[in-house]
Coordinates of N, CA, C and O in Angstrom, one line a residue:
X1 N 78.6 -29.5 28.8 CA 77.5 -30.1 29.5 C 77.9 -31.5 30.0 O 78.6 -32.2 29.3
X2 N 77.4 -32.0 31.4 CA 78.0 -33.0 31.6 C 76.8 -33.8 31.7 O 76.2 -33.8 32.8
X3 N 76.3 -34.8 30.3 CA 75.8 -35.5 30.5 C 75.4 -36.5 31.3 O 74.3 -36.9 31.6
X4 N 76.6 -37.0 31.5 CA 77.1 -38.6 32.5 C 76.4 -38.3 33.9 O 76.0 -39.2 34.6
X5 N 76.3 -36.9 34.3 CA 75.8 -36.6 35.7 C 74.2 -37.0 35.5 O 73.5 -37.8 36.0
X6 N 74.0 -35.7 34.4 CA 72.6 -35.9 34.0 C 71.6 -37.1 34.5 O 70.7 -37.3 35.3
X7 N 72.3 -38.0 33.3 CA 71.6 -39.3 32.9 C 72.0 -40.2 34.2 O 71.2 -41.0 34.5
X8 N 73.3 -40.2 35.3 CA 73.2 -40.9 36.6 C 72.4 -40.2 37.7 O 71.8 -40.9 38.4
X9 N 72.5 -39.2 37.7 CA 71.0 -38.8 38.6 C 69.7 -39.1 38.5 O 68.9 -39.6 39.3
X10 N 69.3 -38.8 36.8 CA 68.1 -39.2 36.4 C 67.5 -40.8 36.8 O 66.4 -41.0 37.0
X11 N 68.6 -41.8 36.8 CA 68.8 -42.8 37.0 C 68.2 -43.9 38.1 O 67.6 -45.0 38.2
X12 N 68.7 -42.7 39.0 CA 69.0 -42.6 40.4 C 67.9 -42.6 41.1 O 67.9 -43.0 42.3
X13 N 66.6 -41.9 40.3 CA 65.5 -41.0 40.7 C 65.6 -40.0 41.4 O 64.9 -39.9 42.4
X14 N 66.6 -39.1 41.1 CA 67.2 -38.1 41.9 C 66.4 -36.6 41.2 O 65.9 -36.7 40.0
X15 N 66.3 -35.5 41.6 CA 65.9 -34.4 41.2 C 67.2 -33.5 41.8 O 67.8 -33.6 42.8
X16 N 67.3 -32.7 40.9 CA 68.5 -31.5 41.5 C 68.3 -31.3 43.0 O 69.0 -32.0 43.7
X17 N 67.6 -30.6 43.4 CA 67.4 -30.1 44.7 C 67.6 -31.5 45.6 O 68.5 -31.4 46.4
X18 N 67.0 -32.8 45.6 CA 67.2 -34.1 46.1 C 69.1 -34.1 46.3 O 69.6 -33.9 47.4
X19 N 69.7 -34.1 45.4 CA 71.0 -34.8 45.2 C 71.7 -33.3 45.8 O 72.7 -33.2 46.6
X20 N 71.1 -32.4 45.1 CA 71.8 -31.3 46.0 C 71.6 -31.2 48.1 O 72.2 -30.6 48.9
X21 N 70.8 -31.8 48.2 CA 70.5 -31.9 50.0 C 71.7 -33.2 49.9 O 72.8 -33.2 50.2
X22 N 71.2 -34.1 49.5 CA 72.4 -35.7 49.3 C 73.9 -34.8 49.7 O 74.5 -35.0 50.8
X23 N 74.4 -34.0 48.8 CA 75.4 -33.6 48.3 C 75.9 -32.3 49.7 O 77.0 -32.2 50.2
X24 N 74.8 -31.6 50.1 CA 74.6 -30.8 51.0 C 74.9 -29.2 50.5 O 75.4 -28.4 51.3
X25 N 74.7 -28.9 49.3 CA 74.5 -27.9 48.5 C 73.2 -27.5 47.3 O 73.0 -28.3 46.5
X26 N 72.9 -27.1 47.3 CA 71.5 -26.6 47.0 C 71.5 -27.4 45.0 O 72.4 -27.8 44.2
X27 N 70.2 -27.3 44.8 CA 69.6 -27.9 43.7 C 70.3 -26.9 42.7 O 71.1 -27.4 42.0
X28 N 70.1 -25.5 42.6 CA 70.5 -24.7 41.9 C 72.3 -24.9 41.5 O 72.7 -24.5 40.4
X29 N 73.0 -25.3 42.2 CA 74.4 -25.5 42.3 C 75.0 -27.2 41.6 O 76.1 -27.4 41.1
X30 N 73.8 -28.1 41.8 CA 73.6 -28.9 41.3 C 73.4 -28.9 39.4 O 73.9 -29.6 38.6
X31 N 72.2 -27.6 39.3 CA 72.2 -27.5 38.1 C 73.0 -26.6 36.9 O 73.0 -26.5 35.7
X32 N 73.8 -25.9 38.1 CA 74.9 -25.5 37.1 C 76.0 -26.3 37.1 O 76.8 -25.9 36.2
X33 N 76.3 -27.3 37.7 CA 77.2 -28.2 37.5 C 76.8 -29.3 36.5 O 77.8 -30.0 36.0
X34 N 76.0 -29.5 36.1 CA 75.4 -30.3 35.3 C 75.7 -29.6 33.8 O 76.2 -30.2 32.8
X35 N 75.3 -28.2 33.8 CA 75.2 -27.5 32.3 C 76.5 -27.1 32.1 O 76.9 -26.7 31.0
X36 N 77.2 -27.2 33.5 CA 79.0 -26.9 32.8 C 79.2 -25.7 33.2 O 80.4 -25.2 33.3
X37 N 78.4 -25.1 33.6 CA 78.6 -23.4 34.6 C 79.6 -23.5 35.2 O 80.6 -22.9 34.9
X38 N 79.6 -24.2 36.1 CA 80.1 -24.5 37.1 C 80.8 -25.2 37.2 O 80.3 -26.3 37.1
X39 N 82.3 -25.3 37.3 CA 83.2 -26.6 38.1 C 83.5 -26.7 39.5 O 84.1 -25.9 40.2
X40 N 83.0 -27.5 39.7 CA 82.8 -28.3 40.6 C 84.2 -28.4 42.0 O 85.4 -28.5 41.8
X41 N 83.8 -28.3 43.3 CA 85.3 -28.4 44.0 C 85.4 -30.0 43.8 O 84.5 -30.7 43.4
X42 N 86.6 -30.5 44.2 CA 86.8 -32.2 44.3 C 85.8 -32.6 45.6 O 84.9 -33.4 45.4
X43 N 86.0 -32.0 46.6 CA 85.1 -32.3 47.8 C 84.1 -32.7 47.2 O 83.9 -33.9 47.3
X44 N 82.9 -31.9 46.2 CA 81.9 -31.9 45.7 C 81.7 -33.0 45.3 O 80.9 -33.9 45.6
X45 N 82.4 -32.9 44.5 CA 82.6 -34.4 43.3 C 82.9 -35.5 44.4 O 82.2 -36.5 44.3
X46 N 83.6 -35.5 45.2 CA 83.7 -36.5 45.4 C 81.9 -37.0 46.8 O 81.7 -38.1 47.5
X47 N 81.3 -36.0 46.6 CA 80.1 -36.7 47.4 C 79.3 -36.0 46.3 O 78.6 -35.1 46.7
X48 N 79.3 -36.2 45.3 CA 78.4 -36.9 44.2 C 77.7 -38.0 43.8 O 76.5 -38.4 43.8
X49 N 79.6 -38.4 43.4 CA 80.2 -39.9 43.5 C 79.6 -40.7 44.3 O 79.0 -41.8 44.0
X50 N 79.7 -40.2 45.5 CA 78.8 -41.3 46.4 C 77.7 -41.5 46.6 O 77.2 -42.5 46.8
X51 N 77.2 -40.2 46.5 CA 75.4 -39.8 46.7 C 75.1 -40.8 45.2 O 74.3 -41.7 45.2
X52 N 75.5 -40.7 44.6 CA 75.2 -41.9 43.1 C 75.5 -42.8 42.8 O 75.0 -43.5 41.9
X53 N 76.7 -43.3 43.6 CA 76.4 -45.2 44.7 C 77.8 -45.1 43.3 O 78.0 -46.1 42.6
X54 N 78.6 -44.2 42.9 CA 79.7 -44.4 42.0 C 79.5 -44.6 40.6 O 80.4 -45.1 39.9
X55 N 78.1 -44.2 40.0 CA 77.6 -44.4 38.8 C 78.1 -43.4 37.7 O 77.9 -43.5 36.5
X56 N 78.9 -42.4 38.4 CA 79.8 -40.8 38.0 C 80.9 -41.1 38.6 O 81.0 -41.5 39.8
X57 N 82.2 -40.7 37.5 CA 83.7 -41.0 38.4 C 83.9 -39.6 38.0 O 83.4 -38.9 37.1
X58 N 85.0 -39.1 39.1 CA 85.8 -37.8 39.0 C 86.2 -37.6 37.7 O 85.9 -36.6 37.1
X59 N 86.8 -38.4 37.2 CA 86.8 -38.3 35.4 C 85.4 -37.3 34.7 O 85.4 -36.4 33.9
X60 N 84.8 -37.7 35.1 CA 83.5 -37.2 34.2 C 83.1 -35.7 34.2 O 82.3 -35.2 33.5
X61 N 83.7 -35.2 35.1 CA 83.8 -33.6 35.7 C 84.9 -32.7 35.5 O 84.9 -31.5 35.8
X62 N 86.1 -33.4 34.8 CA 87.2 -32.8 35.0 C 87.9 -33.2 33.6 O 88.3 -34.4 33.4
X63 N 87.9 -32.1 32.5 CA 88.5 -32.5 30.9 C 89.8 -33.4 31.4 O 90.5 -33.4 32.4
X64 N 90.0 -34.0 30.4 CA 91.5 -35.1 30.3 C 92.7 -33.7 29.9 O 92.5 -32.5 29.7
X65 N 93.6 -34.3 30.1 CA 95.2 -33.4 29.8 C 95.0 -33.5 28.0 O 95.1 -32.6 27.3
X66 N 94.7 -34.5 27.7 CA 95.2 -34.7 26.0 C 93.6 -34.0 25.5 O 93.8 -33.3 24.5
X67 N 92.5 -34.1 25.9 CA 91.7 -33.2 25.7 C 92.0 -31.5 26.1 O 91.3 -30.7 25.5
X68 N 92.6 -31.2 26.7 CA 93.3 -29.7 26.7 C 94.1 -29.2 25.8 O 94.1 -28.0 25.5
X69 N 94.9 -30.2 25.2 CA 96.0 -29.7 24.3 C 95.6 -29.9 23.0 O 96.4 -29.5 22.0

């Protein structure tokens, strides 16, 4: 689950569907990326990132190498 999105949207006063038009992909796509369904393209992430003024870094989306092994 990626909280960090969670709690920076919530932040934001963003609603899924909100940040998903921001983002230009639907609310529902939004909330599977939130619960971890979903990974995310970089494109995506990277107008997240922005749609959230940078309050979420690409890090936050994407496990570490030493967290893999």
């Amino acid at each position: 689950e990626r909280t960090a999105l969670r709690a920076a949207r919530e932040a934001a006063g963003l609603t899924q569907p909100q940040l998903g038009e921001l983002c230009g992909v639907s609310g529902w796509t939004i909330n599977r990326v939130e619960l971890g369904a979903r990974d995310p393209s970089f494109a995506l992430v990277e107008k997240i990132v922005e749609a959230l003024g940078g309050a979420v870094r690409p890090d936050d989306f994407f496990p570490s190498r030493e967290a893999a092994q």
